mmCIF file of C-alpha atoms in Angstrom:
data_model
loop_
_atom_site.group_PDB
_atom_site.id
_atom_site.type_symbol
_atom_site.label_atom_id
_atom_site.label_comp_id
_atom_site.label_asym_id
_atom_site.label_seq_id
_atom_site.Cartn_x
_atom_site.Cartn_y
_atom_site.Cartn_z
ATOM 1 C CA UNK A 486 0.000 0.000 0.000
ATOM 2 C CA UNK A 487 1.402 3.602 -1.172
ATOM 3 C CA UNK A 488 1.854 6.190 1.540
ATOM 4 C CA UNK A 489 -0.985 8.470 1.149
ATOM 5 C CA UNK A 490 1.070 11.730 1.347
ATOM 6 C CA UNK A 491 2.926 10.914 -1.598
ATOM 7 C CA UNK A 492 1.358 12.159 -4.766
ATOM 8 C CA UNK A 493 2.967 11.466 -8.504
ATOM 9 C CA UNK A 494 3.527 14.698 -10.274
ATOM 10 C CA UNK A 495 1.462 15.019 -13.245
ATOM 11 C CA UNK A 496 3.042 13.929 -16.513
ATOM 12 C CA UNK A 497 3.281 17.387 -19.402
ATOM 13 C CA UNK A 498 0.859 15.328 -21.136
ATOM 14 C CA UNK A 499 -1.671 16.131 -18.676
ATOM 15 C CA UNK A 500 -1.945 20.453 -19.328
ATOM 16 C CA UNK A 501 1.968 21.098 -18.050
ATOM 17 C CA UNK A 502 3.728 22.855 -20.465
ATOM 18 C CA UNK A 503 7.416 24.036 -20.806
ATOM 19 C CA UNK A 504 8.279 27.381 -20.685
ATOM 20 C CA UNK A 505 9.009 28.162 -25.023
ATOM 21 C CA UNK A 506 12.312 28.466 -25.789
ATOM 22 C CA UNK A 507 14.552 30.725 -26.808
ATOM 23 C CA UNK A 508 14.246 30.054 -30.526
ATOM 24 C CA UNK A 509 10.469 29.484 -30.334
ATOM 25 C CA UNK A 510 10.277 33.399 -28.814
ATOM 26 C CA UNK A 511 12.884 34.983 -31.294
ATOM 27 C CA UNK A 512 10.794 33.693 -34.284
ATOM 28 C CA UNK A 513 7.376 34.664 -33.110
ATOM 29 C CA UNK A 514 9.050 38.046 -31.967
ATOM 30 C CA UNK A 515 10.475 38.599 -35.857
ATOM 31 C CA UNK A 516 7.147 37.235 -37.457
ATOM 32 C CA UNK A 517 4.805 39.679 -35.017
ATOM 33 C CA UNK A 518 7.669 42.627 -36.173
ATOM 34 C CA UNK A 519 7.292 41.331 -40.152
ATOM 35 C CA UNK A 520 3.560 41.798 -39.369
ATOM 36 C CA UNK A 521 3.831 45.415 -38.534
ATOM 37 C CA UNK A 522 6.374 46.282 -41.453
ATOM 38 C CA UNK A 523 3.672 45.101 -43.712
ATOM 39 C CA UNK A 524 1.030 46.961 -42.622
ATOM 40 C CA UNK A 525 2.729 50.004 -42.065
ATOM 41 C CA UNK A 526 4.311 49.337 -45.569
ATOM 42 C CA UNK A 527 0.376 48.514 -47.117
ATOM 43 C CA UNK A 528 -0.366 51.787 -45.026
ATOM 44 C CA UNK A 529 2.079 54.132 -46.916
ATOM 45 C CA UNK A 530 1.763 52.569 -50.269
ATOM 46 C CA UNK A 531 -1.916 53.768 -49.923
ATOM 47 C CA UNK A 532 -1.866 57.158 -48.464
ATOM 48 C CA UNK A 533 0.767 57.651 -51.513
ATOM 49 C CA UNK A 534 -1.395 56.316 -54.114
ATOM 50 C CA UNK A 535 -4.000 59.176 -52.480
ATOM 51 C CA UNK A 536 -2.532 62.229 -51.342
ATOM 52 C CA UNK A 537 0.635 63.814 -52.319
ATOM 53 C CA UNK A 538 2.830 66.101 -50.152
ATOM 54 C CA UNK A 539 3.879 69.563 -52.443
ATOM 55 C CA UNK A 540 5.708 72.332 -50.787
ATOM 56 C CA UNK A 541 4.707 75.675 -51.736
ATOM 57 C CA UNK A 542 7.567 77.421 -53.742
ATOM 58 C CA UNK A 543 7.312 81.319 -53.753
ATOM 59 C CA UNK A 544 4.440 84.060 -52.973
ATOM 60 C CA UNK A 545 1.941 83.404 -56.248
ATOM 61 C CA UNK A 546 -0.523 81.994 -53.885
ATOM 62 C CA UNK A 547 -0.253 84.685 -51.079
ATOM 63 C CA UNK A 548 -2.024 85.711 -48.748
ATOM 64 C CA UNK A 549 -4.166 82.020 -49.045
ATOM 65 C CA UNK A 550 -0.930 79.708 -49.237
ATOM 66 C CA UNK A 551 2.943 80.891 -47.893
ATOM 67 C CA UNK A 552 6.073 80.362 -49.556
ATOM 68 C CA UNK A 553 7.568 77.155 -47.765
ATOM 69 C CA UNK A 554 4.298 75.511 -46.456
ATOM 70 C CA UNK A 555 3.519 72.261 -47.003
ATOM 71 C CA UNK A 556 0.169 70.762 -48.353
ATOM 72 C CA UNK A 557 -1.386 67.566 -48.964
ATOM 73 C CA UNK A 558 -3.051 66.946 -51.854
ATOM 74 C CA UNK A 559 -5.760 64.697 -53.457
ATOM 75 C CA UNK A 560 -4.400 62.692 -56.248
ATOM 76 C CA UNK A 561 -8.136 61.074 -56.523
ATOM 77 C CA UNK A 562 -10.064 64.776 -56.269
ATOM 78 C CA UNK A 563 -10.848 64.336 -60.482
ATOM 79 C CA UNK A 564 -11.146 60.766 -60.396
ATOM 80 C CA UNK A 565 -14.922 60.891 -60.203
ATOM 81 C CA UNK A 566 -15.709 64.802 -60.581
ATOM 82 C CA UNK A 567 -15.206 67.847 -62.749
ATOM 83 C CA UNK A 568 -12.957 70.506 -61.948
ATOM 84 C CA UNK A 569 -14.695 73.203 -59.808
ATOM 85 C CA UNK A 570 -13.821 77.349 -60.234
ATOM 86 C CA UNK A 571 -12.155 78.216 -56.528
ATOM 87 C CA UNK A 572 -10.789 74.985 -56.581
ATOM 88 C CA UNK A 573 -6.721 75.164 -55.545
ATOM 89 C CA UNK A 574 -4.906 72.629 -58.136
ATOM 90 C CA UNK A 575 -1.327 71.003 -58.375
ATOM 91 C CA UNK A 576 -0.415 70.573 -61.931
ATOM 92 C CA UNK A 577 2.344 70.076 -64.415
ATOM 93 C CA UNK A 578 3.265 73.517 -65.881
ATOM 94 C CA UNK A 579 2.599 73.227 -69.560
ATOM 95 C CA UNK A 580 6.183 74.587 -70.795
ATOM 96 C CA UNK A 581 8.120 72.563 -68.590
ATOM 97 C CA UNK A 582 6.215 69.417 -67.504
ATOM 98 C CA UNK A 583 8.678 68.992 -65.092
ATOM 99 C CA UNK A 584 8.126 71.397 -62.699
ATOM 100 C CA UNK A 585 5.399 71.510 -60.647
ATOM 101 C CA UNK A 586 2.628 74.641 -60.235
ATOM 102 C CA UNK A 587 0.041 75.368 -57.436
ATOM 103 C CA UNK A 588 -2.674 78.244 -58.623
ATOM 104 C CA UNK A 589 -6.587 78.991 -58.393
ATOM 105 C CA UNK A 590 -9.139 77.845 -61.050
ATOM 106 C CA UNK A 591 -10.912 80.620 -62.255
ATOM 107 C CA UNK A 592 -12.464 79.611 -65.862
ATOM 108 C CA UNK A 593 -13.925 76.494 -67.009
ATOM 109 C CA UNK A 594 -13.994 74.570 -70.686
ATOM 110 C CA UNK A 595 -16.536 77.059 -72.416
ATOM 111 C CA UNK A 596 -15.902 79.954 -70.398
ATOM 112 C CA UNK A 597 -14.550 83.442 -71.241
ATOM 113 C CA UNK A 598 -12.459 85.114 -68.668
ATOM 114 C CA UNK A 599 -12.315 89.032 -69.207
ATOM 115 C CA UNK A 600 -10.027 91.389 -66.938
ATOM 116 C CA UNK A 601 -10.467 95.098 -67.116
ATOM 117 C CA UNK A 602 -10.348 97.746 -63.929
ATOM 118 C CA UNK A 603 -8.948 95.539 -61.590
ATOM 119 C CA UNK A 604 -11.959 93.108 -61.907
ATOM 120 C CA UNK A 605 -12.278 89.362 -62.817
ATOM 121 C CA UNK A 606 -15.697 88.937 -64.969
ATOM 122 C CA UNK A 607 -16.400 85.329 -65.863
ATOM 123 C CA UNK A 608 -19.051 84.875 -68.537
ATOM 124 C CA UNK A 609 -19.943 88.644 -67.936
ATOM 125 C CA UNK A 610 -20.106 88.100 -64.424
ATOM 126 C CA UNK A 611 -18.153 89.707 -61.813
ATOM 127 C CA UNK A 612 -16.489 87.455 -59.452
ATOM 128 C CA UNK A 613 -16.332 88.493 -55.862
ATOM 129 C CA UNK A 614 -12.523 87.398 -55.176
ATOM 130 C CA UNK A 615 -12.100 87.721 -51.071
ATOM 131 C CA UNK A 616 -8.575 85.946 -50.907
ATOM 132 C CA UNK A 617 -6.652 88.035 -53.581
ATOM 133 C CA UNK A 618 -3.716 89.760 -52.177
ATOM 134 C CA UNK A 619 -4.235 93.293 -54.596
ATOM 135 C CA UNK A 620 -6.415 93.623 -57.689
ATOM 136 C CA UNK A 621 -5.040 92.207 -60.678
ATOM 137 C CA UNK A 622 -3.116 95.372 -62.994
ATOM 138 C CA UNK A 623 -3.161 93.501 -66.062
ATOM 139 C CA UNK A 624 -5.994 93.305 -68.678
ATOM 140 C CA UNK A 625 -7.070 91.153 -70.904
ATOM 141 C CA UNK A 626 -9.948 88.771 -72.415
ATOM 142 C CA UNK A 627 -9.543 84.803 -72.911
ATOM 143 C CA UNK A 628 -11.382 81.901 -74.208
ATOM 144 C CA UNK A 629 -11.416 78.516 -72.309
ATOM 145 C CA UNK A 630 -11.379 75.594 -74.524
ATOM 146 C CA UNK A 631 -12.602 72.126 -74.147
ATOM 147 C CA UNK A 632 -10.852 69.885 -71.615
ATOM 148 C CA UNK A 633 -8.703 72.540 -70.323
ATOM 149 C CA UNK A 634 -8.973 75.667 -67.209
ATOM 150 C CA UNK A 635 -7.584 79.390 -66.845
ATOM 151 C CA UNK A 636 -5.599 79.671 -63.676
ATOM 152 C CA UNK A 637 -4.470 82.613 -61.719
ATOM 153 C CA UNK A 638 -2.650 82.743 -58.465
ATOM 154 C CA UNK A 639 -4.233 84.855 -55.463
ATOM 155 C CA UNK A 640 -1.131 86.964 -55.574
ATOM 156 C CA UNK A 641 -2.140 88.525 -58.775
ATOM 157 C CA UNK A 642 0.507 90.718 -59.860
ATOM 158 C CA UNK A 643 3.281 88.245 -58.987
ATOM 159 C CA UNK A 644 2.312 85.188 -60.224
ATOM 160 C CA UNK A 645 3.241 83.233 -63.320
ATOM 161 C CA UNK A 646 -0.325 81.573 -64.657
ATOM 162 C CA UNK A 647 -3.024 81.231 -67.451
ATOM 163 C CA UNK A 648 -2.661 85.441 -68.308
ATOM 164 C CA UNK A 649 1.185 84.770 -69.121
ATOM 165 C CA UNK A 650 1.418 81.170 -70.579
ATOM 166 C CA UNK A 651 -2.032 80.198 -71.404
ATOM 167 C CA UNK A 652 -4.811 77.666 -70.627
ATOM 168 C CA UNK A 653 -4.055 74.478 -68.331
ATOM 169 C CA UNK A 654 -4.804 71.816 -69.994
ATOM 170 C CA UNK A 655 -7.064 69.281 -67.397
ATOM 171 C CA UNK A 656 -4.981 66.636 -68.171
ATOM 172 C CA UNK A 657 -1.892 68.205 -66.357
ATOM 173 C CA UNK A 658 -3.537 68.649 -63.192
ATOM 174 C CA UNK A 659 -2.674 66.260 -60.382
ATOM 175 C CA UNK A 660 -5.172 66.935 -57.865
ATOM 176 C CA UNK A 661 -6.714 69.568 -55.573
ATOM 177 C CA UNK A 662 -5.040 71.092 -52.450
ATOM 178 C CA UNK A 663 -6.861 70.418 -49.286
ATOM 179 C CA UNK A 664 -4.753 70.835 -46.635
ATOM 180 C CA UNK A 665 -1.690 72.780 -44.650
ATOM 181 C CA UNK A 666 0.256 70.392 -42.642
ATOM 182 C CA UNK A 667 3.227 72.590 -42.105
ATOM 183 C CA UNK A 668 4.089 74.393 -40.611
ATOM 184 C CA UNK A 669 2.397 73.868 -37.515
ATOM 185 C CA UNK A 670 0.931 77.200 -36.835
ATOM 186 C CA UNK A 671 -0.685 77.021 -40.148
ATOM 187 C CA UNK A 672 -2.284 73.404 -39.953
ATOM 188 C CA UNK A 673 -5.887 73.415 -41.548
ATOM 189 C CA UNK A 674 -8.202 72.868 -44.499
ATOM 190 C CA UNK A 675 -8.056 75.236 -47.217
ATOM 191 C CA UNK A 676 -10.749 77.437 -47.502
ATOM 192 C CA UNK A 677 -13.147 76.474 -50.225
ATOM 193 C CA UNK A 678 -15.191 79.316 -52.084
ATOM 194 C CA UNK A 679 -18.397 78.737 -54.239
ATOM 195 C CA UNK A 680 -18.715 80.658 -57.535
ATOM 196 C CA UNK A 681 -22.216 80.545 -59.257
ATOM 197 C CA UNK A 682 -21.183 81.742 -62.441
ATOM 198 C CA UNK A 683 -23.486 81.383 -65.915
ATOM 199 C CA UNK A 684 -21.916 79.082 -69.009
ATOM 200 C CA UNK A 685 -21.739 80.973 -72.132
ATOM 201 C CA UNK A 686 -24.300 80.706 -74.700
#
């Protein structure tokens, strides 16, 4: 007869386990860190695919955008939708595809853009313009054409844009500013301004 204070340990087979080893802990420790590197990887590949990150070069855009800001923009703003006048637009400037522009739309395919007295008339309309740095002191008339925009910077008399060079063809733009990121005291969406402007004809 056994002594009754002796008890057997329980075999591992019965819910005792080992503590993991060494190796078992390095490899779940590099395949939990893989884990993260993809999805921070899958992560950037998409908010690249998105947005884009331009940095503002110069004063054409002042007082509404500063030289050396950063801003993020849409990639996917014209994937779906037209164009819109007010809208703030990264493109590919047309003589030098190259270089990158940020400016204002102001006319659409089908419009006429006029000038005259310091004063913007679209279609024969006269567009109230509350984010332009000084009235323009150029003059002119111009006729949008199909698939393309007129530009202008907010800085008006300083800005290289549609009244130089020309109209922007749609097909050069790479999306639509939306936001300041940097620097910080400047973080926020761009203002967006509604034009209700009549087509020609």
């Amino acid at each position: 007869m056994s002594d009754p204070r002796w008890v057997d340990p329980a075999p591992p087979s019965w819910g005792a386990s080992a503590s993991p080893s060494s190796g078992t802990r390095a490899l779940r420790l590099i395949v939990e860190l893989a884990q993260t590197v993809l999805i921070a990887g899958l992560l950037f590949v998409g908010v690249n695919l998105v947005t884009a990150r331009i940095r503002v070069e110069g004063n054409s855009m002042e007082p509404s955008l500063h030289d050396a800001e950063f801003v993020v923009v849409n990639r996917l703003a014209y994937r779906w939708s037209e164009p819109s006048r007010g809208d703030i637009v990264v493109f590919r400037f047309p003589l030098d595809l190259q270089r990158r522009f940020i400016k204002r739309i102001i006319g659409l395919p089908g419009d006429t853009i006029r000038v005259e007295a310091g004063q913007v008339y679209v279609n024969g309309q006269l567009m109230e313009e509350p984010y332009i740095a000084a009235q323009p002191r150029y003059t002119g008339q111009w006729e949008v054409g199909e698939q393309e925009v007129f530009v202008l910077g907010d800085n008006r008399n300083n800005s290289s844009d549609s009244q130089n060079w020309g109209m922007l063809p749609v097909e050069d733009i790479l999306g639509k500013a939306i936001l300041v990121y940097w620097p910080p005291s400047e973080l926020g969406l761009i203002p967006r301004y509604e034009f209700a402007v009549a087509a020609q004809g």
